[in-house]
mmCIF file of C-alpha atoms in Angstrom:
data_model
loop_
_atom_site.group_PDB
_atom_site.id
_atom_site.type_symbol
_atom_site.label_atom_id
_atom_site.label_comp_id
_atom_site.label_asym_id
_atom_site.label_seq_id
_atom_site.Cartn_x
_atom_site.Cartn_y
_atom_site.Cartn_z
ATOM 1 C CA UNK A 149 -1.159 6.258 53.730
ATOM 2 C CA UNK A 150 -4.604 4.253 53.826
ATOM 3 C CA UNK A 151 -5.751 3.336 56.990
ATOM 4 C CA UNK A 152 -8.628 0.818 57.506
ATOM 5 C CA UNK A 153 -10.872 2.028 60.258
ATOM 6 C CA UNK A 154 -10.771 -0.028 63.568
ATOM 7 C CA UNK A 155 -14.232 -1.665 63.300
ATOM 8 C CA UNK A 156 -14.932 -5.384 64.262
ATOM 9 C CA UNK A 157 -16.855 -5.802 61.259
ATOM 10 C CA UNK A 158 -13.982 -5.127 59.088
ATOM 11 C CA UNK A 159 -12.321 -8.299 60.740
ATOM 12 C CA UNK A 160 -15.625 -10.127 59.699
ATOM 13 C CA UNK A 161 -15.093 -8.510 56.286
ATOM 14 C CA UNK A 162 -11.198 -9.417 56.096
ATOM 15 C CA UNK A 163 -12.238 -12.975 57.359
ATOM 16 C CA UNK A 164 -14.573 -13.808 54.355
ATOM 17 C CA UNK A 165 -11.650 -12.784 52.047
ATOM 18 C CA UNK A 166 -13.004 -9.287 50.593
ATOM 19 C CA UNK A 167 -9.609 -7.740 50.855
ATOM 20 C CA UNK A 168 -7.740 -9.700 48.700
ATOM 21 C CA UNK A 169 -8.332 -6.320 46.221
ATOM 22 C CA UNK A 170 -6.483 -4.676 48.308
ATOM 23 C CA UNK A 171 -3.202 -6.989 47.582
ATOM 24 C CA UNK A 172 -4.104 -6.349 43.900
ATOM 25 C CA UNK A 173 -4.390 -2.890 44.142
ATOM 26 C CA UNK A 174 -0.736 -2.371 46.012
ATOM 27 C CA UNK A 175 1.517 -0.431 43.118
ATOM 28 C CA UNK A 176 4.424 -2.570 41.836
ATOM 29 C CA UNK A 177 7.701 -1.763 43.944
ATOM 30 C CA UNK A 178 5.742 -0.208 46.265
ATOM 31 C CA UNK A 179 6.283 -0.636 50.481
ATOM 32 C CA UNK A 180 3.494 -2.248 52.357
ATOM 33 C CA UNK A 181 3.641 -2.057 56.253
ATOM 34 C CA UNK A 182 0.664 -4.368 57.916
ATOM 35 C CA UNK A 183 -0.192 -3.296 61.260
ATOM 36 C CA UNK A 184 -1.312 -6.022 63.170
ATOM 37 C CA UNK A 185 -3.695 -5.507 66.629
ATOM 38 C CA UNK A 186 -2.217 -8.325 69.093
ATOM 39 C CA UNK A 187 -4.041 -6.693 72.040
ATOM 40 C CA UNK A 188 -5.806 -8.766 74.434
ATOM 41 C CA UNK A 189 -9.304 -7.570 72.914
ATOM 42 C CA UNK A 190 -8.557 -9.813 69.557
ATOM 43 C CA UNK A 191 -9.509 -13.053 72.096
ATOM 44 C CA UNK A 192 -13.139 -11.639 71.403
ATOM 45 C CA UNK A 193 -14.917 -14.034 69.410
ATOM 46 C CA UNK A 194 -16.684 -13.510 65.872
ATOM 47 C CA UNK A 195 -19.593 -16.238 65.260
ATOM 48 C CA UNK A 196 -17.186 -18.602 67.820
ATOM 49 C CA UNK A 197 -13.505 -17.690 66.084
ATOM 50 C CA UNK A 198 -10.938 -15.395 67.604
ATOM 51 C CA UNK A 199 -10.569 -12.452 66.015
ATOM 52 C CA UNK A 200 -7.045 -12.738 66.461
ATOM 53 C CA UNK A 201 -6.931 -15.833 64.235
ATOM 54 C CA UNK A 202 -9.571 -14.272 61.697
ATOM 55 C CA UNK A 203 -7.215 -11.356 61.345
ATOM 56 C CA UNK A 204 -4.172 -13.958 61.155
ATOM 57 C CA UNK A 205 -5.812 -16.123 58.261
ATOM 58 C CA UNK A 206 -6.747 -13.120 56.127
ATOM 59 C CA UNK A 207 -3.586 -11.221 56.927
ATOM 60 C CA UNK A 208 -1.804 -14.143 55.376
ATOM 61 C CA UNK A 209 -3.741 -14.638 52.067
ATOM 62 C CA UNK A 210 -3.248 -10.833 51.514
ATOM 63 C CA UNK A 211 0.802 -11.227 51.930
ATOM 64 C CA UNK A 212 0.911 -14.348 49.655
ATOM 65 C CA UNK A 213 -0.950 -12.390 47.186
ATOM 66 C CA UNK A 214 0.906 -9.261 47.276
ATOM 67 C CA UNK A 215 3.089 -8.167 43.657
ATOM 68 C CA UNK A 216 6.517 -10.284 43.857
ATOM 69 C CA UNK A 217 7.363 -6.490 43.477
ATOM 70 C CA UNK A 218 5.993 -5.211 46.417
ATOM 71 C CA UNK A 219 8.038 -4.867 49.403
ATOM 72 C CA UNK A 220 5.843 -6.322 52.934
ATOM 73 C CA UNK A 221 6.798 -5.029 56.317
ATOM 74 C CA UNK A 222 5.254 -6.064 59.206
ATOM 75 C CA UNK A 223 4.459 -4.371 62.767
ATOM 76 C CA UNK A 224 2.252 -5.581 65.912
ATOM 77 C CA UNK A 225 1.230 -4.116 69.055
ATOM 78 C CA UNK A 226 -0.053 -5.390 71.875
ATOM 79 C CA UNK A 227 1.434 -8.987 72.019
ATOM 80 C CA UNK A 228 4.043 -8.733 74.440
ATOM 81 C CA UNK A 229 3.449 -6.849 77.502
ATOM 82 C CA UNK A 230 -0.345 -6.246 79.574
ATOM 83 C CA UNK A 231 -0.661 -2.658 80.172
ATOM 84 C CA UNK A 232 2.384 -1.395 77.824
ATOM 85 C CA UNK A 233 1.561 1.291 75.848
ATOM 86 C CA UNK A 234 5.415 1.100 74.231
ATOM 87 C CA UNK A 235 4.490 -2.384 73.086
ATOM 88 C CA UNK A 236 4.863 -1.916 69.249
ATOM 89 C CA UNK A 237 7.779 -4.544 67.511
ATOM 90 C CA UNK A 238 8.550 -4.143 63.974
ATOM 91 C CA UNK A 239 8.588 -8.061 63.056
ATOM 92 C CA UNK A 240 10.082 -6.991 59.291
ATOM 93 C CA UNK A 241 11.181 -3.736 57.656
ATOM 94 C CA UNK A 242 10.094 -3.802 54.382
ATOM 95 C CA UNK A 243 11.530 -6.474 52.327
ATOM 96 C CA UNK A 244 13.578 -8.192 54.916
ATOM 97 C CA UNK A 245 11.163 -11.178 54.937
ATOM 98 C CA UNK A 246 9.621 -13.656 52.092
ATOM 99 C CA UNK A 247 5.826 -13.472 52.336
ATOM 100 C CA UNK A 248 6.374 -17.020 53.267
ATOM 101 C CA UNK A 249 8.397 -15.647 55.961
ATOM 102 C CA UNK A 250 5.870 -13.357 57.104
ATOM 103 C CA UNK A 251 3.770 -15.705 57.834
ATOM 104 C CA UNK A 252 5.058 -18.323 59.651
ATOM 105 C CA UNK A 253 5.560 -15.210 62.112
ATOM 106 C CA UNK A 254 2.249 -14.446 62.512
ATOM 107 C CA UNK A 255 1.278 -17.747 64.090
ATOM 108 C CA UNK A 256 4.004 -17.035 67.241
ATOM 109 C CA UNK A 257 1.785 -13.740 67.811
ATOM 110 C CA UNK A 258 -0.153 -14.497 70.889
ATOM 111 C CA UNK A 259 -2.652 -10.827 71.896
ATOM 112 C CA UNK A 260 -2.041 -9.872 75.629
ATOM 113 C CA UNK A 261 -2.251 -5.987 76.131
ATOM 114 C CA UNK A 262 -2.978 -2.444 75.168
ATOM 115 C CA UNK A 263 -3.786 -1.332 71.985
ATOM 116 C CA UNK A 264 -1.467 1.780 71.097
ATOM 117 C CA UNK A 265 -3.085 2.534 67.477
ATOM 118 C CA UNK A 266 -1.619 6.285 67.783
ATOM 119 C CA UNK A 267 1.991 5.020 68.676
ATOM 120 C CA UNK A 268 1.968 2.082 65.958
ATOM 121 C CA UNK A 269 1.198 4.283 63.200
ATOM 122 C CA UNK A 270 3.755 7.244 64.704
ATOM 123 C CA UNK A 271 6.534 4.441 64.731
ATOM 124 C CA UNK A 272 5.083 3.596 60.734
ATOM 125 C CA UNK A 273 5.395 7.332 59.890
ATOM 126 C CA UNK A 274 9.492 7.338 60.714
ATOM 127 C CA UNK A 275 9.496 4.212 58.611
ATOM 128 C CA UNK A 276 8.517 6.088 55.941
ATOM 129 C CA UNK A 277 10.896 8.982 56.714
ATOM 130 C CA UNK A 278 11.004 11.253 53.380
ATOM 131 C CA UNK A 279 10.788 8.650 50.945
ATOM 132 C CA UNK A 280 7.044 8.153 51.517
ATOM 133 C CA UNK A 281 5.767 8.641 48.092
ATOM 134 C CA UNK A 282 2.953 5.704 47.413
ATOM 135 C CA UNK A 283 4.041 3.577 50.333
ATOM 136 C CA UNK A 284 0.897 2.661 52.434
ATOM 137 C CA UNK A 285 0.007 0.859 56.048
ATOM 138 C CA UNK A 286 -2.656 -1.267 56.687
ATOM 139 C CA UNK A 287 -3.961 -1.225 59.924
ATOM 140 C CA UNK A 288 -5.457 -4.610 61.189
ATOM 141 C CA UNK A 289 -7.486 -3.719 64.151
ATOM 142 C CA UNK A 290 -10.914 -4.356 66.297
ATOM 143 C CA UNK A 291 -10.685 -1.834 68.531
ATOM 144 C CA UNK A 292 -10.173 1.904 69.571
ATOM 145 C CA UNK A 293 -7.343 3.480 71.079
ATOM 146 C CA UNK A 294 -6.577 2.937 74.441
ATOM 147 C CA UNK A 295 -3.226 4.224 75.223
ATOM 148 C CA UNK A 296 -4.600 7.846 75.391
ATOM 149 C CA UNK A 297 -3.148 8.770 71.549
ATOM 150 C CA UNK A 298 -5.076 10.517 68.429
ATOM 151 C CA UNK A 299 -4.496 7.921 65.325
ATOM 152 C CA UNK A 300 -5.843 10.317 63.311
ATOM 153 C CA UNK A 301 -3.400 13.249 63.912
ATOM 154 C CA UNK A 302 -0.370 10.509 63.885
ATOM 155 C CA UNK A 303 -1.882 9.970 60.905
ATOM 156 C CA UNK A 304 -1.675 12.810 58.636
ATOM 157 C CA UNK A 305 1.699 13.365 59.042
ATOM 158 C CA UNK A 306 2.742 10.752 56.592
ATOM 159 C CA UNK A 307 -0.345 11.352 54.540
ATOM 160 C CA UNK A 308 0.726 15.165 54.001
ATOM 161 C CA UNK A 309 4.034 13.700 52.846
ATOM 162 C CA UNK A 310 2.268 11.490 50.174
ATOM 163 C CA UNK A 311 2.158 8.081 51.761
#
């Protein structure tokens, strides 16, 4: 599983584009589940742009230039409920939506609570169940934990199974 550390400047970093490598580098037929942060922090502004919509734009050039072979999923936390730590919503398993598809759902994302990072990526590791061989998760976050979890932990689990 590769996780992308939850560091505002990786935002700035996604925002000028950088990680369209990362769309290259997915493996053909390979599941791709983007996390997406929709917690209130993402109305914090980078030189006078919402995060939120920085991580939207760049989020969106990376699905449209993902392998037709590579199967998108797409999770968010934080958009629906203040002060829910249960707030994660799998938008699209992998390959239920067009990249297209995708998309057009991330503009109806509006950020509003918590950031469960530790319960997003525990929800991502039953995804993967036993079939996780070279499926990976991108997390799309600016913040740190604040629904009392250990991302890390949640995180080897799936890693120790080969995602």
């Amino acid at each position: 599983m590769t996780i992308v550390r939850p560091i505002t400047q990786y935002l700035a970093i996604l925002g000028l584009g950088l990680s369209i490598g990362a769309a290259s580098h997915a493996q053909q037929g390979q599941n791709l589940l983007f996390i997406l942060d929709a917690s209130n922090s993402m109305w914090g502004q980078i030189q006078g742009t919402a995060k939120i919509q920085t991580a939207k734009q760049a989020l969106g050039r990376l699905i449209s230039d993902l392998p037709a072979s590579t199967r998108p999923g797409l999770m968010v936390y934080g958009h629906r409920r203040e002060g829910d730590c249960e707030d994660v919503e799998l938008i699209h398993g992998f390959g239920e939506a067009t990249p297209d598809e995708i998309v057009g759902r991330l503009e109806e994302i509006t950020p509003r609570g918590k950031t469960p990072i530790a319960r997003s990526l525990q929800r991502a590791g039953e995804m993967l169940g036993d079939t996780a061989r070279g499926d990976s998760v991108l997390l799309i976050s600016d913040g740190v934990e604040t629904c009392g979890g250990d991302p890390c932990a949640v995180a080897g689990e799936p890693a120790a199974m080969g995602a």
